[in-house]
Amino acid sequence: MGSQEKYLKPEVIRQVKRLDLRARFIVEGFISGLHASPFQGFSTEFSEHRKYTPGDDPSTIDWNVFAKTDRFYVKKYEAETNLDGYLVMDLSASMDYTHDQELTKFEYGICLAASLAYLMIHQSDAVGLVTFDTKVRNSLPPRSRRTQLSAILALLAKLKPTGTTDIAASLHQVAAMVRHRSLLMVFSDLLNNPDDVIRGLHHLKHGGNDVIVFHILDAAEAEFPFHGMVELEDVESDRKMVIDSDGLRADYLEALAEFQDRYRRDFAHARIDYVPVHTGMPFDRALMEYLVDRSRRA
């Protein structure tokens, strides 16, 4: 494993205390990994391209990129290269959960958000930050200056998840804040009523915004590795329950699959990108899932 790729593992990132270094190592490792992937050669070019969509002039397809990726991309026009982005971060107490992992859901999301901010700023895109629990708590408007990265990382590093959340109400508030077409990247475990969450995300999508949802679960939530009698606690309400984990496993995993499929189906219909990740997943895989999902729209 190369000197940069090792920083893509959560257990190693946990040892890097400074968030700016975490973001730098994750991005550099990710870009390095692209050279050994089906996106070989695309890593230095993808900021200058966008995926081909029906209605685009076929003559604008970049065939050199197609030869490297087997996917259709067109060169961005100059007006398209500047994009406003918002990192939208869930501050709920449930995001502070971890079971036998190096990073909590919140810490994992912070690392992802910091990495995407690093990428966007270095592509000269404007990026801002919004945090929420029951309502919006912090807001940095998008800017493309290098000093913006320091401001975003400083705020991300200070954030603490606490209390309950109202994802839907917060997303409606965020939608009202966005004045023109933007890229909205949402980092959340989505542990609210799915109907309400979906309505909030549809509101974000309204007006032509591009929406990406990073659905972050703890590895234990995704895989349910428990055995025997286990006491579970709701971190937002402090309610506790003792369960027979072996007897419950099949039902739990089925319910989780239905929960994620509900989001996946609705988001696909609404053209919202859905990227399910968990805290045991190397960061290059999480970012590649995003990149592959985006390219699939071509």
PDB file of C-alpha atoms in Angstrom:
ATOM      1  CA  MET A   1       0.000   0.000   0.000  1.00  0.00           C
ATOM      2  CA  GLY A   2       1.383   3.397  -1.003  1.00  0.00           C
ATOM      3  CA  SER A   3       2.174   6.165   1.447  1.00  0.00           C
ATOM      4  CA  GLN A   4      -0.989   8.052   0.489  1.00  0.00           C
ATOM      5  CA  GLU A   5      -3.386   5.111   0.054  1.00  0.00           C
ATOM      6  CA  LYS A   6      -2.911   4.057   3.675  1.00  0.00           C
ATOM      7  CA  TYR A   7      -4.623   7.263   4.775  1.00  0.00           C
ATOM      8  CA  LEU A   8      -7.837   6.075   3.145  1.00  0.00           C
ATOM      9  CA  LYS A   9      -8.516   3.619   5.975  1.00  0.00           C
ATOM     10  CA  PRO A  10     -10.639   4.955   8.863  1.00  0.00           C
ATOM     11  CA  GLU A  11      -8.409   3.285  11.450  1.00  0.00           C
ATOM     12  CA  VAL A  12      -5.407   5.230  10.151  1.00  0.00           C
ATOM     13  CA  ILE A  13      -7.247   8.519   9.603  1.00  0.00           C
ATOM     14  CA  ARG A  14      -8.284   8.344  13.273  1.00  0.00           C
ATOM     15  CA  GLN A  15      -4.615   8.785  14.198  1.00  0.00           C
ATOM     16  CA  VAL A  16      -4.326  12.001  12.179  1.00  0.00           C
ATOM     17  CA  LYS A  17      -5.579  14.697  14.526  1.00  0.00           C
ATOM     18  CA  ARG A  18      -5.706  17.734  12.227  1.00  0.00           C
ATOM     19  CA  LEU A  19      -8.720  17.834   9.931  1.00  0.00           C
ATOM     20  CA  ASP A  20      -6.826  19.684   7.187  1.00  0.00           C
ATOM     21  CA  LEU A  21      -4.297  16.851   7.033  1.00  0.00           C
ATOM     22  CA  ARG A  22      -7.074  14.247   7.053  1.00  0.00           C
ATOM     23  CA  ALA A  23      -8.706  15.945   4.067  1.00  0.00           C
ATOM     24  CA  ARG A  24      -5.430  16.334   2.211  1.00  0.00           C
ATOM     25  CA  PHE A  25      -4.376  12.718   2.691  1.00  0.00           C
ATOM     26  CA  ILE A  26      -7.816  11.353   1.775  1.00  0.00           C
ATOM     27  CA  VAL A  27      -7.961  13.408  -1.436  1.00  0.00           C
ATOM     28  CA  GLU A  28      -4.376  12.648  -2.456  1.00  0.00           C
ATOM     29  CA  GLY A  29      -4.919   8.960  -1.803  1.00  0.00           C
ATOM     30  CA  PHE A  30      -8.183   9.065  -3.721  1.00  0.00           C
ATOM     31  CA  ILE A  31      -6.611  10.763  -6.739  1.00  0.00           C
ATOM     32  CA  SER A  32      -3.731   8.282  -6.602  1.00  0.00           C
ATOM     33  CA  GLY A  33      -6.234   5.422  -6.563  1.00  0.00           C
ATOM     34  CA  LEU A  34      -8.001   6.789  -9.632  1.00  0.00           C
ATOM     35  CA  HIS A  35      -4.872   6.089 -11.669  1.00  0.00           C
ATOM     36  CA  ALA A  36      -5.258   2.370 -10.932  1.00  0.00           C
ATOM     37  CA  SER A  37      -9.010   2.306 -11.545  1.00  0.00           C
ATOM     38  CA  PRO A  38     -11.337   2.334 -14.570  1.00  0.00           C
ATOM     39  CA  PHE A  39     -11.037   6.130 -14.283  1.00  0.00           C
ATOM     40  CA  GLN A  40      -7.320   5.987 -15.121  1.00  0.00           C
ATOM     41  CA  GLY A  41      -6.202   9.282 -16.615  1.00  0.00           C
ATOM     42  CA  PHE A  42      -9.461  10.963 -15.680  1.00  0.00           C
ATOM     43  CA  SER A  43      -8.353  12.180 -12.266  1.00  0.00           C
ATOM     44  CA  THR A  44      -6.643  15.312 -13.565  1.00  0.00           C
ATOM     45  CA  GLU A  45      -9.418  15.980 -16.064  1.00  0.00           C
ATOM     46  CA  PHE A  46     -12.719  15.318 -14.351  1.00  0.00           C
ATOM     47  CA  SER A  47     -12.976  18.842 -12.959  1.00  0.00           C
ATOM     48  CA  GLU A  48     -13.030  20.145 -16.545  1.00  0.00           C
ATOM     49  CA  HIS A  49     -15.780  17.808 -17.736  1.00  0.00           C
ATOM     50  CA  ARG A  50     -19.360  16.927 -16.984  1.00  0.00           C
ATOM     51  CA  LYS A  51     -21.327  13.811 -17.853  1.00  0.00           C
ATOM     52  CA  TYR A  52     -23.097  13.701 -21.192  1.00  0.00           C
ATOM     53  CA  THR A  53     -26.865  13.992 -20.940  1.00  0.00           C
ATOM     54  CA  PRO A  54     -29.507  13.496 -23.645  1.00  0.00           C
ATOM     55  CA  GLY A  55     -29.878  16.711 -25.618  1.00  0.00           C
ATOM     56  CA  ASP A  56     -26.186  17.608 -25.523  1.00  0.00           C
ATOM     57  CA  ASP A  57     -24.513  18.056 -28.885  1.00  0.00           C
ATOM     58  CA  PRO A  58     -22.722  14.713 -29.576  1.00  0.00           C
ATOM     59  CA  SER A  59     -19.913  16.645 -31.228  1.00  0.00           C
ATOM     60  CA  THR A  60     -18.922  17.990 -27.785  1.00  0.00           C
ATOM     61  CA  ILE A  61     -18.134  14.498 -26.444  1.00  0.00           C
ATOM     62  CA  ASP A  62     -14.498  14.166 -25.392  1.00  0.00           C
ATOM     63  CA  TRP A  63     -13.451  10.904 -27.036  1.00  0.00           C
ATOM     64  CA  ASN A  64     -10.090  10.850 -25.250  1.00  0.00           C
ATOM     65  CA  VAL A  65     -11.901  10.661 -21.928  1.00  0.00           C
ATOM     66  CA  PHE A  66     -14.292   8.059 -23.364  1.00  0.00           C
ATOM     67  CA  ALA A  67     -11.294   5.901 -24.338  1.00  0.00           C
ATOM     68  CA  LYS A  68     -10.034   6.031 -20.749  1.00  0.00           C
ATOM     69  CA  THR A  69     -13.333   5.620 -18.893  1.00  0.00           C
ATOM     70  CA  ASP A  70     -15.705   3.956 -21.377  1.00  0.00           C
ATOM     71  CA  ARG A  71     -18.187   6.684 -20.447  1.00  0.00           C
ATOM     72  CA  PHE A  72     -19.398   9.784 -22.242  1.00  0.00           C
ATOM     73  CA  TYR A  73     -18.307  13.201 -20.972  1.00  0.00           C
ATOM     74  CA  VAL A  74     -18.389  16.605 -22.587  1.00  0.00           C
ATOM     75  CA  LYS A  75     -16.017  19.480 -22.047  1.00  0.00           C
ATOM     76  CA  LYS A  76     -17.518  22.067 -19.755  1.00  0.00           C
ATOM     77  CA  TYR A  77     -18.134  25.476 -21.222  1.00  0.00           C
ATOM     78  CA  GLU A  78     -16.382  28.241 -19.327  1.00  0.00           C
ATOM     79  CA  ALA A  79     -19.651  29.337 -17.689  1.00  0.00           C
ATOM     80  CA  GLU A  80     -20.220  25.826 -16.361  1.00  0.00           C
ATOM     81  CA  THR A  81     -16.893  25.459 -14.580  1.00  0.00           C
ATOM     82  CA  ASN A  82     -17.866  27.658 -11.643  1.00  0.00           C
ATOM     83  CA  LEU A  83     -20.260  25.827  -9.352  1.00  0.00           C
ATOM     84  CA  ASP A  84     -21.655  26.815  -5.967  1.00  0.00           C
ATOM     85  CA  GLY A  85     -21.642  23.914  -3.531  1.00  0.00           C
ATOM     86  CA  TYR A  86     -23.061  23.491  -0.042  1.00  0.00           C
ATOM     87  CA  LEU A  87     -21.934  20.876   2.472  1.00  0.00           C
ATOM     88  CA  VAL A  88     -25.058  20.162   4.562  1.00  0.00           C
ATOM     89  CA  MET A  89     -24.144  18.421   7.833  1.00  0.00           C
ATOM     90  CA  ASP A  90     -26.469  16.627  10.286  1.00  0.00           C
ATOM     91  CA  LEU A  91     -25.612  17.497  13.912  1.00  0.00           C
ATOM     92  CA  SER A  92     -28.024  15.037  15.575  1.00  0.00           C
ATOM     93  CA  ALA A  93     -26.870  12.946  18.530  1.00  0.00           C
ATOM     94  CA  SER A  94     -27.465   9.743  16.562  1.00  0.00           C
ATOM     95  CA  MET A  95     -24.554  10.749  14.336  1.00  0.00           C
ATOM     96  CA  ASP A  96     -22.260  10.405  17.366  1.00  0.00           C
ATOM     97  CA  TYR A  97     -22.845   6.645  17.525  1.00  0.00           C
ATOM     98  CA  THR A  98     -20.163   4.038  16.983  1.00  0.00           C
ATOM     99  CA  HIS A  99     -19.776   0.388  17.899  1.00  0.00           C
ATOM    100  CA  ASP A 100     -16.210  -0.885  17.805  1.00  0.00           C
ATOM    101  CA  GLN A 101     -15.191   1.492  14.985  1.00  0.00           C
ATOM    102  CA  GLU A 102     -12.403   4.051  14.825  1.00  0.00           C
ATOM    103  CA  LEU A 103     -14.688   6.879  13.735  1.00  0.00           C
ATOM    104  CA  THR A 104     -18.239   7.793  14.671  1.00  0.00           C
ATOM    105  CA  LYS A 105     -20.752   8.424  11.886  1.00  0.00           C
ATOM    106  CA  PHE A 106     -20.264  12.132  12.506  1.00  0.00           C
ATOM    107  CA  GLU A 107     -16.454  11.980  12.336  1.00  0.00           C
ATOM    108  CA  TYR A 108     -16.677   9.912   9.162  1.00  0.00           C
ATOM    109  CA  GLY A 109     -19.062  12.457   7.619  1.00  0.00           C
ATOM    110  CA  ILE A 110     -16.809  15.334   8.666  1.00  0.00           C
ATOM    111  CA  CYS A 111     -13.857  13.680   6.911  1.00  0.00           C
ATOM    112  CA  LEU A 112     -15.914  13.157   3.753  1.00  0.00           C
ATOM    113  CA  ALA A 113     -17.172  16.743   3.819  1.00  0.00           C
ATOM    114  CA  ALA A 114     -13.680  18.128   4.403  1.00  0.00           C
ATOM    115  CA  SER A 115     -12.337  16.050   1.506  1.00  0.00           C
ATOM    116  CA  LEU A 116     -15.026  17.277  -0.878  1.00  0.00           C
ATOM    117  CA  ALA A 117     -14.393  20.872   0.217  1.00  0.00           C
ATOM    118  CA  TYR A 118     -10.695  20.332  -0.501  1.00  0.00           C
ATOM    119  CA  LEU A 119     -11.506  18.944  -3.953  1.00  0.00           C
ATOM    120  CA  MET A 120     -13.927  21.734  -4.858  1.00  0.00           C
ATOM    121  CA  ILE A 121     -11.724  24.602  -3.711  1.00  0.00           C
ATOM    122  CA  HIS A 122      -8.796  23.171  -5.680  1.00  0.00           C
ATOM    123  CA  GLN A 123     -11.082  23.008  -8.727  1.00  0.00           C
ATOM    124  CA  SER A 124     -11.899  26.719  -8.194  1.00  0.00           C
ATOM    125  CA  ASP A 125     -15.507  25.901  -7.291  1.00  0.00           C
ATOM    126  CA  ALA A 126     -17.238  27.894  -4.572  1.00  0.00           C
ATOM    127  CA  VAL A 127     -18.260  25.845  -1.551  1.00  0.00           C
ATOM    128  CA  GLY A 128     -20.076  26.702   1.661  1.00  0.00           C
ATOM    129  CA  LEU A 129     -21.218  24.881   4.782  1.00  0.00           C
ATOM    130  CA  VAL A 130     -24.592  24.492   6.493  1.00  0.00           C
ATOM    131  CA  THR A 131     -25.156  22.555   9.729  1.00  0.00           C
ATOM    132  CA  PHE A 132     -28.467  21.544  11.259  1.00  0.00           C
ATOM    133  CA  ASP A 133     -30.252  19.595  13.983  1.00  0.00           C
ATOM    134  CA  THR A 134     -33.844  20.725  14.569  1.00  0.00           C
ATOM    135  CA  LYS A 135     -33.019  23.798  12.462  1.00  0.00           C
ATOM    136  CA  VAL A 136     -30.060  25.375  10.679  1.00  0.00           C
ATOM    137  CA  ARG A 137     -27.328  26.198  13.214  1.00  0.00           C
ATOM    138  CA  ASN A 138     -24.381  27.441  11.125  1.00  0.00           C
ATOM    139  CA  SER A 139     -24.089  28.819   7.626  1.00  0.00           C
ATOM    140  CA  LEU A 140     -21.029  29.810   5.598  1.00  0.00           C
ATOM    141  CA  PRO A 141     -21.937  31.149   2.130  1.00  0.00           C
ATOM    142  CA  PRO A 142     -20.101  29.549  -0.813  1.00  0.00           C
ATOM    143  CA  ARG A 143     -16.772  31.090  -1.828  1.00  0.00           C
ATOM    144  CA  SER A 144     -13.941  29.800  -3.990  1.00  0.00           C
ATOM    145  CA  ARG A 145     -10.990  31.526  -2.311  1.00  0.00           C
ATOM    146  CA  ARG A 146      -8.368  29.298  -0.679  1.00  0.00           C
ATOM    147  CA  THR A 147      -9.086  31.005   2.645  1.00  0.00           C
ATOM    148  CA  GLN A 148     -12.598  29.512   2.431  1.00  0.00           C
ATOM    149  CA  LEU A 149     -11.155  26.029   2.877  1.00  0.00           C
ATOM    150  CA  SER A 150      -9.540  27.100   6.145  1.00  0.00           C
ATOM    151  CA  ALA A 151     -12.828  28.629   7.330  1.00  0.00           C
ATOM    152  CA  ILE A 152     -14.798  25.471   6.479  1.00  0.00           C
ATOM    153  CA  LEU A 153     -12.270  23.146   8.099  1.00  0.00           C
ATOM    154  CA  ALA A 154     -12.084  25.320  11.231  1.00  0.00           C
ATOM    155  CA  LEU A 155     -15.867  25.178  11.648  1.00  0.00           C
ATOM    156  CA  LEU A 156     -16.095  21.463  10.864  1.00  0.00           C
ATOM    157  CA  ALA A 157     -13.405  20.723  13.452  1.00  0.00           C
ATOM    158  CA  LYS A 158     -15.395  22.521  16.170  1.00  0.00           C
ATOM    159  CA  LEU A 159     -18.752  20.848  15.503  1.00  0.00           C
ATOM    160  CA  LYS A 160     -20.269  18.490  18.064  1.00  0.00           C
ATOM    161  CA  PRO A 161     -23.349  16.335  17.416  1.00  0.00           C
ATOM    162  CA  THR A 162     -25.954  16.684  20.149  1.00  0.00           C
ATOM    163  CA  GLY A 163     -29.680  16.442  20.747  1.00  0.00           C
ATOM    164  CA  THR A 164     -32.551  15.577  18.481  1.00  0.00           C
ATOM    165  CA  THR A 165     -32.973  16.414  14.819  1.00  0.00           C
ATOM    166  CA  ASP A 166     -35.669  17.414  12.396  1.00  0.00           C
ATOM    167  CA  ILE A 167     -34.109  16.659   9.022  1.00  0.00           C
ATOM    168  CA  ALA A 168     -37.144  17.623   6.944  1.00  0.00           C
ATOM    169  CA  ALA A 169     -37.701  21.030   8.584  1.00  0.00           C
ATOM    170  CA  SER A 170     -33.997  21.803   8.335  1.00  0.00           C
ATOM    171  CA  LEU A 171     -33.836  20.855   4.647  1.00  0.00           C
ATOM    172  CA  HIS A 172     -36.833  23.078   3.900  1.00  0.00           C
ATOM    173  CA  GLN A 173     -34.944  25.901   5.619  1.00  0.00           C
ATOM    174  CA  VAL A 174     -31.793  25.185   3.602  1.00  0.00           C
ATOM    175  CA  ALA A 175     -33.816  25.161   0.359  1.00  0.00           C
ATOM    176  CA  ALA A 176     -35.128  28.633   1.177  1.00  0.00           C
ATOM    177  CA  MET A 177     -31.549  29.859   1.704  1.00  0.00           C
ATOM    178  CA  VAL A 178     -30.256  28.765  -1.708  1.00  0.00           C
ATOM    179  CA  ARG A 179     -30.712  31.645  -4.132  1.00  0.00           C
ATOM    180  CA  HIS A 180     -29.626  30.007  -7.390  1.00  0.00           C
ATOM    181  CA  ARG A 181     -28.850  26.575  -8.813  1.00  0.00           C
ATOM    182  CA  SER A 182     -26.285  24.854  -6.615  1.00  0.00           C
ATOM    183  CA  LEU A 183     -24.773  21.514  -5.675  1.00  0.00           C
ATOM    184  CA  LEU A 184     -26.066  20.369  -2.258  1.00  0.00           C
ATOM    185  CA  MET A 185     -24.165  17.548  -0.524  1.00  0.00           C
ATOM    186  CA  VAL A 186     -26.090  16.165   2.468  1.00  0.00           C
ATOM    187  CA  PHE A 187     -24.331  14.093   5.163  1.00  0.00           C
ATOM    188  CA  SER A 188     -26.771  12.291   7.472  1.00  0.00           C
ATOM    189  CA  ASP A 189     -27.877   8.927   8.837  1.00  0.00           C
ATOM    190  CA  LEU A 190     -31.414   9.893   7.696  1.00  0.00           C
ATOM    191  CA  LEU A 191     -32.891   8.511  10.919  1.00  0.00           C
ATOM    192  CA  ASN A 192     -36.167  10.384  10.693  1.00  0.00           C
ATOM    193  CA  ASN A 193     -39.496   9.556   9.094  1.00  0.00           C
ATOM    194  CA  PRO A 194     -38.546   8.706   5.473  1.00  0.00           C
ATOM    195  CA  ASP A 195     -41.669  10.414   4.073  1.00  0.00           C
ATOM    196  CA  ASP A 196     -40.680  13.692   5.736  1.00  0.00           C
ATOM    197  CA  VAL A 197     -36.996  13.362   4.766  1.00  0.00           C
ATOM    198  CA  ILE A 198     -37.931  12.675   1.138  1.00  0.00           C
ATOM    199  CA  ARG A 199     -40.176  15.749   1.016  1.00  0.00           C
ATOM    200  CA  GLY A 200     -37.349  17.871   2.386  1.00  0.00           C
ATOM    201  CA  LEU A 201     -34.897  16.532  -0.176  1.00  0.00           C
ATOM    202  CA  HIS A 202     -37.404  17.073  -2.989  1.00  0.00           C
ATOM    203  CA  HIS A 203     -37.586  20.706  -1.852  1.00  0.00           C
ATOM    204  CA  LEU A 204     -33.792  20.924  -2.098  1.00  0.00           C
ATOM    205  CA  LYS A 205     -33.972  19.497  -5.611  1.00  0.00           C
ATOM    206  CA  HIS A 206     -36.608  22.044  -6.636  1.00  0.00           C
ATOM    207  CA  GLY A 207     -35.274  24.797  -8.850  1.00  0.00           C
ATOM    208  CA  GLY A 208     -32.761  22.568 -10.589  1.00  0.00           C
ATOM    209  CA  ASN A 209     -30.348  22.067  -7.696  1.00  0.00           C
ATOM    210  CA  ASP A 210     -28.047  19.057  -7.894  1.00  0.00           C
ATOM    211  CA  VAL A 211     -28.460  16.983  -4.704  1.00  0.00           C
ATOM    212  CA  ILE A 212     -26.173  14.238  -3.383  1.00  0.00           C
ATOM    213  CA  VAL A 213     -27.089  12.333  -0.216  1.00  0.00           C
ATOM    214  CA  PHE A 214     -24.324  10.535   1.676  1.00  0.00           C
ATOM    215  CA  HIS A 215     -26.332   8.125   3.838  1.00  0.00           C
ATOM    216  CA  ILE A 216     -23.889   7.376   6.655  1.00  0.00           C
ATOM    217  CA  LEU A 217     -24.368   4.377   8.924  1.00  0.00           C
ATOM    218  CA  ASP A 218     -22.108   2.841  11.519  1.00  0.00           C
ATOM    219  CA  ALA A 219     -20.619  -0.449  10.342  1.00  0.00           C
ATOM    220  CA  ALA A 220     -22.599  -2.208  13.097  1.00  0.00           C
ATOM    221  CA  GLU A 221     -25.829  -0.617  11.870  1.00  0.00           C
ATOM    222  CA  ALA A 222     -25.035  -1.804   8.350  1.00  0.00           C
ATOM    223  CA  GLU A 223     -23.910  -5.341   9.228  1.00  0.00           C
ATOM    224  CA  PHE A 224     -25.457  -6.127  12.678  1.00  0.00           C
ATOM    225  CA  PRO A 225     -22.504  -8.120  14.094  1.00  0.00           C
ATOM    226  CA  PHE A 226     -24.097  -8.697  17.528  1.00  0.00           C
ATOM    227  CA  HIS A 227     -24.632 -12.079  19.212  1.00  0.00           C
ATOM    228  CA  GLY A 228     -26.689 -13.119  22.219  1.00  0.00           C
ATOM    229  CA  MET A 229     -28.635 -10.754  24.460  1.00  0.00           C
ATOM    230  CA  VAL A 230     -27.677  -7.143  23.755  1.00  0.00           C
ATOM    231  CA  GLU A 231     -28.790  -3.873  25.352  1.00  0.00           C
ATOM    232  CA  LEU A 232     -29.418  -1.146  22.788  1.00  0.00           C
ATOM    233  CA  GLU A 233     -29.816   2.542  23.628  1.00  0.00           C
ATOM    234  CA  ASP A 234     -31.391   5.348  21.601  1.00  0.00           C
ATOM    235  CA  VAL A 235     -28.783   8.099  21.894  1.00  0.00           C
ATOM    236  CA  GLU A 236     -31.341  10.842  21.205  1.00  0.00           C
ATOM    237  CA  SER A 237     -33.974   9.724  23.737  1.00  0.00           C
ATOM    238  CA  ASP A 238     -31.867   7.582  26.169  1.00  0.00           C
ATOM    239  CA  ARG A 239     -34.428   4.754  25.843  1.00  0.00           C
ATOM    240  CA  LYS A 240     -32.914   1.303  26.346  1.00  0.00           C
ATOM    241  CA  MET A 241     -34.014  -2.113  25.143  1.00  0.00           C
ATOM    242  CA  VAL A 242     -32.624  -5.618  25.641  1.00  0.00           C
ATOM    243  CA  ILE A 243     -32.911  -7.807  22.559  1.00  0.00           C
ATOM    244  CA  ASP A 244     -32.036 -11.318  21.402  1.00  0.00           C
ATOM    245  CA  SER A 245     -29.703 -10.274  18.614  1.00  0.00           C
ATOM    246  CA  ASP A 246     -29.464 -13.699  16.979  1.00  0.00           C
ATOM    247  CA  GLY A 247     -33.236 -13.969  16.759  1.00  0.00           C
ATOM    248  CA  LEU A 248     -33.593 -10.422  15.497  1.00  0.00           C
ATOM    249  CA  ARG A 249     -30.744 -10.319  12.932  1.00  0.00           C
ATOM    250  CA  ALA A 250     -32.669 -11.491   9.853  1.00  0.00           C
ATOM    251  CA  ASP A 251     -35.602  -9.163  10.533  1.00  0.00           C
ATOM    252  CA  TYR A 252     -33.289  -6.235  11.232  1.00  0.00           C
ATOM    253  CA  LEU A 253     -31.271  -6.686   8.034  1.00  0.00           C
ATOM    254  CA  GLU A 254     -34.489  -7.047   6.022  1.00  0.00           C
ATOM    255  CA  ALA A 255     -35.901  -3.855   7.565  1.00  0.00           C
ATOM    256  CA  LEU A 256     -32.621  -2.012   6.888  1.00  0.00           C
ATOM    257  CA  ALA A 257     -32.639  -3.135   3.256  1.00  0.00           C
ATOM    258  CA  GLU A 258     -36.217  -1.895   2.886  1.00  0.00           C
ATOM    259  CA  PHE A 259     -35.273   1.403   4.561  1.00  0.00           C
ATOM    260  CA  GLN A 260     -32.371   1.988   2.169  1.00  0.00           C
ATOM    261  CA  ASP A 261     -34.298   0.739  -0.868  1.00  0.00           C
ATOM    262  CA  ARG A 262     -37.062   3.211  -0.111  1.00  0.00           C
ATOM    263  CA  TYR A 263     -34.572   6.056  -0.340  1.00  0.00           C
ATOM    264  CA  ARG A 264     -32.759   4.527  -3.320  1.00  0.00           C
ATOM    265  CA  ARG A 265     -35.930   4.127  -5.397  1.00  0.00           C
ATOM    266  CA  ASP A 266     -37.336   7.557  -4.614  1.00  0.00           C
ATOM    267  CA  PHE A 267     -34.033   9.342  -5.148  1.00  0.00           C
ATOM    268  CA  ALA A 268     -33.463   7.570  -8.471  1.00  0.00           C
ATOM    269  CA  HIS A 269     -36.893   8.777  -9.628  1.00  0.00           C
ATOM    270  CA  ALA A 270     -36.166  12.338  -8.431  1.00  0.00           C
ATOM    271  CA  ARG A 271     -32.625  12.299  -9.898  1.00  0.00           C
ATOM    272  CA  ILE A 272     -31.066  12.715  -6.477  1.00  0.00           C
ATOM    273  CA  ASP A 273     -27.750  10.904  -6.075  1.00  0.00           C
ATOM    274  CA  TYR A 274     -27.826   8.362  -3.234  1.00  0.00           C
ATOM    275  CA  VAL A 275     -24.502   7.186  -1.806  1.00  0.00           C
ATOM    276  CA  PRO A 276     -24.882   4.723   1.109  1.00  0.00           C
ATOM    277  CA  VAL A 277     -21.665   4.400   3.130  1.00  0.00           C
ATOM    278  CA  HIS A 278     -20.673   3.026   6.530  1.00  0.00           C
ATOM    279  CA  THR A 279     -17.890   3.843   8.939  1.00  0.00           C
ATOM    280  CA  GLY A 280     -15.859   0.720   8.171  1.00  0.00           C
ATOM    281  CA  MET A 281     -15.587   1.684   4.495  1.00  0.00           C
ATOM    282  CA  PRO A 282     -12.255   3.077   3.234  1.00  0.00           C
ATOM    283  CA  PHE A 283     -12.642   6.663   2.128  1.00  0.00           C
ATOM    284  CA  ASP A 284     -11.569   5.997  -1.446  1.00  0.00           C
ATOM    285  CA  ARG A 285     -14.441   3.534  -1.780  1.00  0.00           C
ATOM    286  CA  ALA A 286     -16.900   6.093  -0.424  1.00  0.00           C
ATOM    287  CA  LEU A 287     -15.683   8.794  -2.804  1.00  0.00           C
ATOM    288  CA  MET A 288     -15.535   6.350  -5.719  1.00  0.00           C
ATOM    289  CA  GLU A 289     -19.127   5.287  -5.015  1.00  0.00           C
ATOM    290  CA  TYR A 290     -20.030   8.944  -5.422  1.00  0.00           C
ATOM    291  CA  LEU A 291     -18.021   9.365  -8.624  1.00  0.00           C
ATOM    292  CA  VAL A 292     -19.361   6.140 -10.172  1.00  0.00           C
ATOM    293  CA  ASP A 293     -22.930   7.054  -9.234  1.00  0.00           C
ATOM    294  CA  ARG A 294     -22.509  10.457 -10.856  1.00  0.00           C
ATOM    295  CA  SER A 295     -21.017   8.994 -14.027  1.00  0.00           C
ATOM    296  CA  ARG A 296     -23.861   6.468 -14.270  1.00  0.00           C
ATOM    297  CA  ARG A 297     -26.147   9.347 -15.140  1.00  0.00           C
ATOM    298  CA  ALA A 298     -24.320   9.798 -18.441  1.00  0.00           C
TER     299      ALA A 298
END
